[in-house]
PDB file of C-alpha atoms in Angstrom:
ATOM      1  CA  MET B   1      25.354  73.162  11.231  1.00  0.00           C
ATOM      2  CA  LYS B   2      22.232  71.711   9.684  1.00  0.00           C
ATOM      3  CA  ALA B   3      21.855  71.085   5.989  1.00  0.00           C
ATOM      4  CA  ALA B   4      19.180  73.199   4.396  1.00  0.00           C
ATOM      5  CA  HIS B   5      16.315  71.350   2.778  1.00  0.00           C
ATOM      6  CA  GLY B   6      13.348  72.380   0.735  1.00  0.00           C
ATOM      7  CA  GLY B   7       9.627  71.758   0.993  1.00  0.00           C
ATOM      8  CA  SER B   8       6.320  73.100  -0.180  1.00  0.00           C
ATOM      9  CA  ALA B   9       5.799  76.865  -0.054  1.00  0.00           C
ATOM     10  CA  ALA B  10       4.859  77.881   3.476  1.00  0.00           C
ATOM     11  CA  LEU B  11       1.763  79.870   4.351  1.00  0.00           C
ATOM     12  CA  LEU B  12       3.562  83.142   5.026  1.00  0.00           C
ATOM     13  CA  VAL B  13       6.568  82.983   2.704  1.00  0.00           C
ATOM     14  CA  ALA B  14       4.562  84.906   0.104  1.00  0.00           C
ATOM     15  CA  ALA B  15       5.159  87.968   2.269  1.00  0.00           C
ATOM     16  CA  ALA B  16       8.825  87.863   1.255  1.00  0.00           C
ATOM     17  CA  TRP B  17       8.176  88.080  -2.480  1.00  0.00           C
ATOM     18  CA  LEU B  18       8.272  91.826  -2.862  1.00  0.00           C
ATOM     19  CA  PRO B  19       7.956  93.641  -6.199  1.00  0.00           C
ATOM     20  CA  ALA B  20      11.209  94.388  -7.991  1.00  0.00           C
ATOM     21  CA  HIS B  21      12.685  97.801  -7.245  1.00  0.00           C
ATOM     22  CA  ALA B  22      15.662  99.657  -8.683  1.00  0.00           C
ATOM     23  CA  GLN B  23      17.196 100.299  -5.266  1.00  0.00           C
ATOM     24  CA  PRO B  24      20.304  98.154  -4.573  1.00  0.00           C
ATOM     25  CA  TYR B  25      19.201  97.493  -0.979  1.00  0.00           C
ATOM     26  CA  ARG B  26      16.124  97.883   1.205  1.00  0.00           C
ATOM     27  CA  LEU B  27      14.579  97.081   4.574  1.00  0.00           C
ATOM     28  CA  SER B  28      10.800  96.786   4.790  1.00  0.00           C
ATOM     29  CA  ALA B  29       8.258  95.648   7.361  1.00  0.00           C
ATOM     30  CA  SER B  30       4.533  95.383   7.937  1.00  0.00           C
ATOM     31  CA  THR B  31       2.575  94.785  11.157  1.00  0.00           C
ATOM     32  CA  GLN B  32      -1.123  94.467  11.907  1.00  0.00           C
ATOM     33  CA  ALA B  33      -3.124  93.690  15.057  1.00  0.00           C
ATOM     34  CA  ALA B  34      -6.903  93.305  15.109  1.00  0.00           C
ATOM     35  CA  ALA B  35      -9.555  92.330  17.649  1.00  0.00           C
ATOM     36  CA  TYR B  36     -13.275  91.941  16.943  1.00  0.00           C
ATOM     37  CA  SER B  37     -16.334  91.454  19.131  1.00  0.00           C
ATOM     38  CA  VAL B  38     -19.737  90.328  17.867  1.00  0.00           C
ATOM     39  CA  ALA B  39     -21.676  91.156  21.034  1.00  0.00           C
ATOM     40  CA  PRO B  40     -21.358  94.008  21.648  1.00  0.00           C
ATOM     41  CA  ASP B  41     -20.435  94.846  18.062  1.00  0.00           C
ATOM     42  CA  ALA B  42     -16.974  96.430  18.221  1.00  0.00           C
ATOM     43  CA  ASP B  43     -13.565  96.182  16.638  1.00  0.00           C
ATOM     44  CA  SER B  44     -10.018  97.487  17.088  1.00  0.00           C
ATOM     45  CA  ASN B  45      -7.422  97.499  14.338  1.00  0.00           C
ATOM     46  CA  GLN B  46      -3.938  98.998  14.072  1.00  0.00           C
ATOM     47  CA  SER B  47      -1.329  98.600  11.341  1.00  0.00           C
ATOM     48  CA  LEU B  48       2.078 100.155  10.635  1.00  0.00           C
ATOM     49  CA  SER B  49       4.730  99.629   7.953  1.00  0.00           C
ATOM     50  CA  PHE B  50       7.987 101.048   6.618  1.00  0.00           C
ATOM     51  CA  PHE B  51      10.032 100.782   3.401  1.00  0.00           C
ATOM     52  CA  ILE B  52      13.609 102.047   3.773  1.00  0.00           C
ATOM     53  CA  THR B  53      16.149 102.409   0.951  1.00  0.00           C
ATOM     54  CA  ASP B  54      18.746 104.615   2.645  1.00  0.00           C
ATOM     55  CA  PRO B  55      21.420 104.174   5.377  1.00  0.00           C
ATOM     56  CA  ARG B  56      18.738 103.947   8.080  1.00  0.00           C
ATOM     57  CA  ALA B  57      18.441 100.302   6.973  1.00  0.00           C
ATOM     58  CA  LEU B  58      21.728  99.677   8.810  1.00  0.00           C
ATOM     59  CA  LEU B  59      20.275 100.892  12.113  1.00  0.00           C
ATOM     60  CA  PRO B  60      17.748  99.083  14.342  1.00  0.00           C
ATOM     61  CA  GLN B  61      14.198  99.836  13.160  1.00  0.00           C
ATOM     62  CA  THR B  62      11.061  98.878  15.108  1.00  0.00           C
ATOM     63  CA  LEU B  63       7.302  98.732  14.716  1.00  0.00           C
ATOM     64  CA  ASP B  64       4.821  97.899  17.470  1.00  0.00           C
ATOM     65  CA  VAL B  65       1.020  97.652  17.138  1.00  0.00           C
ATOM     66  CA  SER B  66      -1.749  96.358  19.407  1.00  0.00           C
ATOM     67  CA  ALA B  67      -5.513  95.974  19.520  1.00  0.00           C
ATOM     68  CA  ARG B  68      -7.997  95.301  22.314  1.00  0.00           C
ATOM     69  CA  VAL B  69     -11.792  95.090  22.728  1.00  0.00           C
ATOM     70  CA  GLY B  70     -13.932  95.216  25.856  1.00  0.00           C
ATOM     71  CA  THR B  71     -14.796  91.509  25.770  1.00  0.00           C
ATOM     72  CA  GLY B  72     -11.143  90.681  26.474  1.00  0.00           C
ATOM     73  CA  GLY B  73      -9.897  89.986  22.970  1.00  0.00           C
ATOM     74  CA  GLN B  74      -6.429  91.361  22.319  1.00  0.00           C
ATOM     75  CA  ALA B  75      -3.575  91.071  19.837  1.00  0.00           C
ATOM     76  CA  GLY B  76      -0.099  92.506  19.332  1.00  0.00           C
ATOM     77  CA  ALA B  77       2.559  92.475  16.607  1.00  0.00           C
ATOM     78  CA  SER B  78       6.130  93.772  16.640  1.00  0.00           C
ATOM     79  CA  VAL B  79       9.176  93.770  14.381  1.00  0.00           C
ATOM     80  CA  ALA B  80      12.723  94.880  15.149  1.00  0.00           C
ATOM     81  CA  GLY B  81      15.579  94.580  12.704  1.00  0.00           C
ATOM     82  CA  GLU B  82      18.152  95.911  10.291  1.00  0.00           C
ATOM     83  CA  ILE B  83      19.907  94.504   7.225  1.00  0.00           C
ATOM     84  CA  GLY B  84      21.244  91.078   8.200  1.00  0.00           C
ATOM     85  CA  VAL B  85      19.279  90.752  11.458  1.00  0.00           C
ATOM     86  CA  LEU B  86      15.492  90.260  11.607  1.00  0.00           C
ATOM     87  CA  ARG B  87      13.180  89.857  14.630  1.00  0.00           C
ATOM     88  CA  ALA B  88       9.410  89.591  15.006  1.00  0.00           C
ATOM     89  CA  PHE B  89       6.695  88.788  17.551  1.00  0.00           C
ATOM     90  CA  THR B  90       2.945  88.134  17.366  1.00  0.00           C
ATOM     91  CA  SER B  91       0.444  87.317  20.086  1.00  0.00           C
ATOM     92  CA  ALA B  92      -3.340  86.854  20.225  1.00  0.00           C
ATOM     93  CA  TYR B  93      -5.758  86.047  23.047  1.00  0.00           C
ATOM     94  CA  TYR B  94      -9.532  85.719  23.357  1.00  0.00           C
ATOM     95  CA  PRO B  95     -11.541  84.474  26.369  1.00  0.00           C
ATOM     96  CA  SER B  96     -14.703  82.437  26.149  1.00  0.00           C
ATOM     97  CA  GLY B  97     -17.890  82.561  28.150  1.00  0.00           C
ATOM     98  CA  PRO B  98     -21.594  83.434  28.025  1.00  0.00           C
ATOM     99  CA  GLY B  99     -22.243  86.230  25.545  1.00  0.00           C
ATOM    100  CA  ILE B 100     -18.618  86.401  24.356  1.00  0.00           C
ATOM    101  CA  ALA B 101     -18.065  86.011  20.614  1.00  0.00           C
ATOM    102  CA  GLY B 102     -15.119  87.346  18.673  1.00  0.00           C
ATOM    103  CA  LEU B 103     -11.719  86.905  17.096  1.00  0.00           C
ATOM    104  CA  SER B 104      -8.261  88.447  17.424  1.00  0.00           C
ATOM    105  CA  ASN B 105      -5.228  88.074  15.187  1.00  0.00           C
ATOM    106  CA  ALA B 106      -1.780  89.549  14.627  1.00  0.00           C
ATOM    107  CA  TYR B 107       0.609  89.564  11.661  1.00  0.00           C
ATOM    108  CA  ALA B 108       4.228  90.705  11.360  1.00  0.00           C
ATOM    109  CA  SER B 109       6.675  90.530   8.459  1.00  0.00           C
ATOM    110  CA  ILE B 110      10.140  92.049   8.007  1.00  0.00           C
ATOM    111  CA  THR B 111      12.391  91.727   4.943  1.00  0.00           C
ATOM    112  CA  PHE B 112      15.807  92.915   3.793  1.00  0.00           C
ATOM    113  CA  MET B 113      17.508  92.806   0.386  1.00  0.00           C
ATOM    114  CA  ASP B 114      21.097  93.755  -0.404  1.00  0.00           C
ATOM    115  CA  THR B 115      23.334  93.593  -3.498  1.00  0.00           C
ATOM    116  CA  ILE B 116      26.906  92.247  -3.391  1.00  0.00           C
ATOM    117  CA  ALA B 117      29.586  92.607  -6.084  1.00  0.00           C
ATOM    118  CA  VAL B 118      31.623  89.403  -6.543  1.00  0.00           C
ATOM    119  CA  SER B 119      35.156  90.794  -6.493  1.00  0.00           C
ATOM    120  CA  GLY B 120      38.414  90.826  -4.577  1.00  0.00           C
ATOM    121  CA  ALA B 121      41.027  88.287  -3.494  1.00  0.00           C
ATOM    122  CA  GLY B 122      43.173  89.298  -6.498  1.00  0.00           C
ATOM    123  CA  LEU B 123      41.289  86.900  -8.783  1.00  0.00           C
ATOM    124  CA  ALA B 124      40.824  87.446 -12.511  1.00  0.00           C
ATOM    125  CA  LEU B 125      37.472  88.278 -14.079  1.00  0.00           C
ATOM    126  CA  GLY B 126      35.453  85.092 -14.556  1.00  0.00           C
ATOM    127  CA  ALA B 127      37.342  83.037 -11.955  1.00  0.00           C
ATOM    128  CA  PRO B 128      34.932  80.556 -10.311  1.00  0.00           C
ATOM    129  CA  VAL B 129      34.171  81.127  -6.634  1.00  0.00           C
ATOM    130  CA  ALA B 130      31.366  80.278  -4.215  1.00  0.00           C
ATOM    131  CA  TYR B 131      29.548  81.772  -1.235  1.00  0.00           C
ATOM    132  CA  ARG B 132      28.049  79.849   1.666  1.00  0.00           C
ATOM    133  CA  LEU B 133      24.946  81.410   3.222  1.00  0.00           C
ATOM    134  CA  ASP B 134      24.508  80.688   6.938  1.00  0.00           C
ATOM    135  CA  PHE B 135      21.056  81.331   8.379  1.00  0.00           C
ATOM    136  CA  ALA B 136      20.544  81.132  12.152  1.00  0.00           C
ATOM    137  CA  ILE B 137      17.075  81.209  13.690  1.00  0.00           C
ATOM    138  CA  ASN B 138      15.998  80.811  17.308  1.00  0.00           C
ATOM    139  CA  GLY B 139      12.520  81.378  18.684  1.00  0.00           C
ATOM    140  CA  HIS B 140       9.359  79.903  20.135  1.00  0.00           C
ATOM    141  CA  ILE B 141       5.903  79.198  18.784  1.00  0.00           C
ATOM    142  CA  SER B 142       2.824  77.966  20.655  1.00  0.00           C
ATOM    143  CA  PRO B 143       2.074  74.274  20.026  1.00  0.00           C
ATOM    144  CA  PHE B 144      -0.063  73.873  16.916  1.00  0.00           C
ATOM    145  CA  PRO B 145      -3.415  72.263  17.907  1.00  0.00           C
ATOM    146  CA  THR B 146      -4.724  69.235  16.101  1.00  0.00           C
ATOM    147  CA  GLY B 147      -7.355  69.607  13.406  1.00  0.00           C
ATOM    148  CA  SER B 148      -7.296  71.179   9.953  1.00  0.00           C
ATOM    149  CA  THR B 149      -8.633  74.576  11.075  1.00  0.00           C
ATOM    150  CA  PRO B 150      -7.789  75.129  14.761  1.00  0.00           C
ATOM    151  CA  PRO B 151      -9.494  78.222  16.206  1.00  0.00           C
ATOM    152  CA  THR B 152      -6.409  79.388  18.134  1.00  0.00           C
ATOM    153  CA  TYR B 153      -2.892  78.950  16.805  1.00  0.00           C
ATOM    154  CA  ALA B 154       0.375  80.636  15.811  1.00  0.00           C
ATOM    155  CA  PHE B 155       2.590  80.133  12.790  1.00  0.00           C
ATOM    156  CA  ALA B 156       5.944  81.329  11.420  1.00  0.00           C
ATOM    157  CA  THR B 157       8.028  81.187   8.250  1.00  0.00           C
ATOM    158  CA  ALA B 158      11.438  82.485   7.211  1.00  0.00           C
ATOM    159  CA  LEU B 159      13.238  82.850   3.910  1.00  0.00           C
ATOM    160  CA  ALA B 160      16.956  83.033   3.096  1.00  0.00           C
ATOM    161  CA  ARG B 161      17.888  83.446  -0.567  1.00  0.00           C
ATOM    162  CA  LEU B 162      21.131  84.091  -2.473  1.00  0.00           C
ATOM    163  CA  GLN B 163      20.855  84.769  -6.220  1.00  0.00           C
ATOM    164  CA  ASP B 164      23.373  85.329  -9.008  1.00  0.00           C
ATOM    165  CA  ASN B 165      21.871  88.313 -10.836  1.00  0.00           C
ATOM    166  CA  THR B 166      23.994  87.613 -13.930  1.00  0.00           C
ATOM    167  CA  THR B 167      22.846  84.031 -14.539  1.00  0.00           C
ATOM    168  CA  GLY B 168      19.629  83.952 -12.521  1.00  0.00           C
ATOM    169  CA  GLN B 169      20.843  80.908 -10.579  1.00  0.00           C
ATOM    170  CA  GLN B 170      19.795  80.933  -6.938  1.00  0.00           C
ATOM    171  CA  THR B 171      19.773  78.917  -3.759  1.00  0.00           C
ATOM    172  CA  GLU B 172      17.199  79.409  -1.018  1.00  0.00           C
ATOM    173  CA  LEU B 173      15.819  78.054   2.228  1.00  0.00           C
ATOM    174  CA  GLN B 174      12.139  78.273   3.172  1.00  0.00           C
ATOM    175  CA  TRP B 175      12.047  77.605   6.903  1.00  0.00           C
ATOM    176  CA  ASN B 176       8.870  76.158   8.428  1.00  0.00           C
ATOM    177  CA  PRO B 177       8.620  75.182  12.125  1.00  0.00           C
ATOM    178  CA  ARG B 178       6.039  72.487  11.353  1.00  0.00           C
ATOM    179  CA  TYR B 179       8.834  70.221  10.109  1.00  0.00           C
ATOM    180  CA  MET B 180      12.099  72.101  10.765  1.00  0.00           C
ATOM    181  CA  SER B 181      13.782  72.878  14.076  1.00  0.00           C
ATOM    182  CA  THR B 182      15.478  76.122  15.077  1.00  0.00           C
ATOM    183  CA  GLY B 183      19.236  76.329  14.658  1.00  0.00           C
ATOM    184  CA  VAL B 184      21.737  77.114  11.893  1.00  0.00           C
ATOM    185  CA  TYR B 185      21.201  76.157   8.239  1.00  0.00           C
ATOM    186  CA  SER B 186      23.670  76.499   5.385  1.00  0.00           C
ATOM    187  CA  LEU B 187      23.460  76.567   1.592  1.00  0.00           C
ATOM    188  CA  THR B 188      26.008  77.360  -1.126  1.00  0.00           C
ATOM    189  CA  LEU B 189      25.867  79.260  -4.422  1.00  0.00           C
ATOM    190  CA  ASN B 190      28.529  78.930  -7.143  1.00  0.00           C
ATOM    191  CA  THR B 191      29.340  82.142  -9.007  1.00  0.00           C
ATOM    192  CA  ALA B 192      32.302  83.952 -10.606  1.00  0.00           C
ATOM    193  CA  ILE B 193      34.354  87.127 -10.259  1.00  0.00           C
ATOM    194  CA  GLY B 194      32.659  90.076 -11.961  1.00  0.00           C
ATOM    195  CA  ARG B 195      29.108  89.000 -11.252  1.00  0.00           C
ATOM    196  CA  GLU B 196      26.539  90.480  -8.862  1.00  0.00           C
ATOM    197  CA  LEU B 197      24.585  88.717  -6.114  1.00  0.00           C
ATOM    198  CA  SER B 198      21.357  89.654  -4.390  1.00  0.00           C
ATOM    199  CA  PHE B 199      20.843  88.549  -0.780  1.00  0.00           C
ATOM    200  CA  THR B 200      17.298  88.382   0.614  1.00  0.00           C
ATOM    201  CA  GLY B 201      16.005  87.496   4.074  1.00  0.00           C
ATOM    202  CA  ASN B 202      12.472  87.451   5.478  1.00  0.00           C
ATOM    203  CA  LEU B 203      10.752  86.585   8.752  1.00  0.00           C
ATOM    204  CA  ALA B 204       6.928  86.433   8.940  1.00  0.00           C
ATOM    205  CA  LEU B 205       4.675  85.483  11.872  1.00  0.00           C
ATOM    206  CA  PHE B 206       0.953  85.057  12.518  1.00  0.00           C
ATOM    207  CA  ALA B 207      -1.156  84.424  15.628  1.00  0.00           C
ATOM    208  CA  GLN B 208      -4.915  83.991  15.997  1.00  0.00           C
ATOM    209  CA  ALA B 209      -7.314  83.439  18.893  1.00  0.00           C
ATOM    210  CA  ASN B 210     -11.037  82.683  18.755  1.00  0.00           C
ATOM    211  CA  SER B 211     -13.664  82.857  21.487  1.00  0.00           C
ATOM    212  CA  ASN B 212     -15.008  79.521  20.153  1.00  0.00           C
ATOM    213  CA  THR B 213     -11.905  77.682  21.338  1.00  0.00           C
ATOM    214  CA  PRO B 214     -12.984  74.786  23.601  1.00  0.00           C
ATOM    215  CA  PRO B 215     -12.374  75.357  27.332  1.00  0.00           C
ATOM    216  CA  ASP B 216      -9.773  72.562  27.497  1.00  0.00           C
ATOM    217  CA  LEU B 217      -7.536  74.229  24.877  1.00  0.00           C
ATOM    218  CA  PRO B 218      -5.356  77.364  25.192  1.00  0.00           C
ATOM    219  CA  HIS B 219      -7.141  80.618  24.391  1.00  0.00           C
ATOM    220  CA  GLY B 220      -3.912  82.407  23.528  1.00  0.00           C
ATOM    221  CA  ALA B 221      -1.156  81.850  20.971  1.00  0.00           C
ATOM    222  CA  THR B 222       2.289  83.417  20.572  1.00  0.00           C
ATOM    223  CA  ALA B 223       5.045  83.348  17.958  1.00  0.00           C
ATOM    224  CA  ASP B 224       8.132  84.865  19.581  1.00  0.00           C
ATOM    225  CA  PHE B 225      11.153  85.236  17.288  1.00  0.00           C
ATOM    226  CA  MET B 226      12.630  88.315  18.929  1.00  0.00           C
ATOM    227  CA  HIS B 227      15.689  86.200  19.739  1.00  0.00           C
ATOM    228  CA  THR B 228      17.579  85.690  16.468  1.00  0.00           C
ATOM    229  CA  ALA B 229      17.247  85.539  12.711  1.00  0.00           C
ATOM    230  CA  TYR B 230      20.792  86.205  11.499  1.00  0.00           C
ATOM    231  CA  PHE B 231      22.094  86.018   7.915  1.00  0.00           C
ATOM    232  CA  LYS B 232      25.843  85.674   7.144  1.00  0.00           C
ATOM    233  CA  LEU B 233      28.125  84.843   4.195  1.00  0.00           C
ATOM    234  CA  ALA B 234      31.319  82.800   4.047  1.00  0.00           C
ATOM    235  CA  PRO B 235      33.244  83.068   0.731  1.00  0.00           C
ATOM    236  CA  SER B 236      35.188  80.115  -0.708  1.00  0.00           C
ATOM    237  CA  VAL B 237      38.331  82.280  -1.015  1.00  0.00           C
ATOM    238  CA  ALA B 238      39.588  84.615   1.693  1.00  0.00           C
ATOM    239  CA  GLY B 239      39.439  88.235   0.629  1.00  0.00           C
ATOM    240  CA  LEU B 240      36.335  87.987  -1.519  1.00  0.00           C
ATOM    241  CA  ASN B 241      33.928  90.892  -1.078  1.00  0.00           C
ATOM    242  CA  THR B 242      31.143  90.336   1.457  1.00  0.00           C
ATOM    243  CA  VAL B 243      30.034  93.970   1.845  1.00  0.00           C
ATOM    244  CA  GLY B 244      26.670  94.826   0.331  1.00  0.00           C
ATOM    245  CA  GLN B 245      25.677  98.048  -1.384  1.00  0.00           C
ATOM    246  CA  SER B 246      24.133  99.073   1.945  1.00  0.00           C
ATOM    247  CA  GLY B 247      27.554  98.979   3.609  1.00  0.00           C
ATOM    248  CA  HIS B 248      26.704  95.946   5.764  1.00  0.00           C
ATOM    249  CA  ASP B 249      29.437  93.284   5.953  1.00  0.00           C
ATOM    250  CA  PHE B 250      27.802  89.843   5.906  1.00  0.00           C
ATOM    251  CA  LEU B 251      31.091  88.165   6.830  1.00  0.00           C
ATOM    252  CA  ALA B 252      30.888  89.131  10.521  1.00  0.00           C
ATOM    253  CA  SER B 253      32.105  86.061  12.437  1.00  0.00           C
ATOM    254  CA  ALA B 254      29.797  86.806  15.345  1.00  0.00           C
ATOM    255  CA  VAL B 255      26.695  88.943  15.653  1.00  0.00           C
ATOM    256  CA  HIS B 256      26.916  91.356  18.558  1.00  0.00           C
ATOM    257  CA  GLU B 257      23.905  93.134  19.984  1.00  0.00           C
ATOM    258  CA  PRO B 258      24.162  96.871  19.239  1.00  0.00           C
ATOM    259  CA  ALA B 259      23.954  99.081  22.305  1.00  0.00           C
ATOM    260  CA  THR B 260      20.723 100.520  20.921  1.00  0.00           C
ATOM    261  CA  TRP B 261      19.037  97.132  21.497  1.00  0.00           C
ATOM    262  CA  ALA B 262      19.676  97.251  25.272  1.00  0.00           C
ATOM    263  CA  SER B 263      16.415  98.926  26.315  1.00  0.00           C
ATOM    264  CA  LEU B 264      14.437  96.740  23.896  1.00  0.00           C
ATOM    265  CA  LEU B 265      15.818  93.512  25.352  1.00  0.00           C
ATOM    266  CA  ALA B 266      15.191  94.733  28.885  1.00  0.00           C
ATOM    267  CA  GLY B 267      11.564  95.346  27.956  1.00  0.00           C
ATOM    268  CA  LEU B 268      11.316  91.885  26.419  1.00  0.00           C
ATOM    269  CA  GLY B 269      12.570  90.302  29.619  1.00  0.00           C
ATOM    270  CA  LEU B 270       9.993  92.187  31.670  1.00  0.00           C
ATOM    271  CA  LEU B 271       7.156  91.227  29.336  1.00  0.00           C
ATOM    272  CA  ALA B 272       8.251  87.587  29.277  1.00  0.00           C
ATOM    273  CA  GLY B 273       8.003  87.526  33.063  1.00  0.00           C
ATOM    274  CA  LEU B 274       4.564  89.107  32.989  1.00  0.00           C
ATOM    275  CA  ARG B 275       3.427  86.540  30.416  1.00  0.00           C
ATOM    276  CA  ARG B 276       4.564  83.662  32.601  1.00  0.00           C
ATOM    277  CA  ARG B 277       2.782  85.074  35.637  1.00  0.00           C
ATOM    278  CA  ALA B 278      -0.411  85.871  33.756  1.00  0.00           C
ATOM    279  CA  GLY B 279      -0.538  82.476  32.066  1.00  0.00           C
ATOM    280  CA  ARG B 280      -1.500  83.983  28.704  1.00  0.00           C
ATOM    281  CA  PRO B 281       0.289  85.840  25.903  1.00  0.00           C
ATOM    282  CA  VAL B 282       0.989  89.543  26.141  1.00  0.00           C
ATOM    283  CA  VAL B 283      -0.105  91.725  23.263  1.00  0.00           C
ATOM    284  CA  SER B 284       3.234  93.313  22.457  1.00  0.00           C
ATOM    285  CA  ALA B 285       6.891  92.360  22.475  1.00  0.00           C
ATOM    286  CA  ILE B 286       8.261  95.899  22.399  1.00  0.00           C
ATOM    287  CA  GLU B 287       7.863  98.061  25.459  1.00  0.00           C
ATOM    288  CA  ARG B 288       6.123 101.287  24.488  1.00  0.00           C
ATOM    289  CA  ARG B 289       8.129 104.442  25.065  1.00  0.00           C
TER     290      ARG B 289
END
């Protein structure tokens, strides 16, 4: 496992800082895809979101949006997740040529929060214990071009946070692919029996394509994290509670794909093949039903 390390706040991590709500758990997501054309003047924009505070948060939830204009600009954004497992995808493409001027971009963010009572293992109130948070992420992002403001690029961030609601102490990881690799990261929070923890995870992606991109650079960008973003807990003492108010057990030793993901993953495989053959990003990671 890799040791978690900090860094400056990433571009998209702000998407994870949601307003405080009374609900003990929630799953929320936001997606947007937009494509614009200057000549002829046209635009296409689609956005979808959800905010779930009931048992549906334990079941796979998806959003899928896309946009396209006649000059060839296109974008797509998708999320798919549940409490403890987050996935997202963004893609943007824009050709260049005489009379073509425009921009396309896509944004996707998905977040969960759950509350965990520190109890169990037969320990007395106030007994010191600890929880290790394991965060696993695996995905792909288009190479980031050189220059301070590249016209076509993709970006991603992720957040894993464990907080002691009694003392306010917290530990967190802000993952950024510019200087961190994919893999498994771990961090530990000390707490005590009788306290309450909040567990937060976020995954946010962005992709942009511009018709002004030079011919020798890619005109499409993709951030594909539909593979994994898993969040798990390992208590310092066997028998400590790891079940959140949602009913999700964060102790699961291995994350198994629910049967309801089968058709989604089949669609992803088909689209990945189409993307390789076309030589440019597709506009959606979730096959429309």
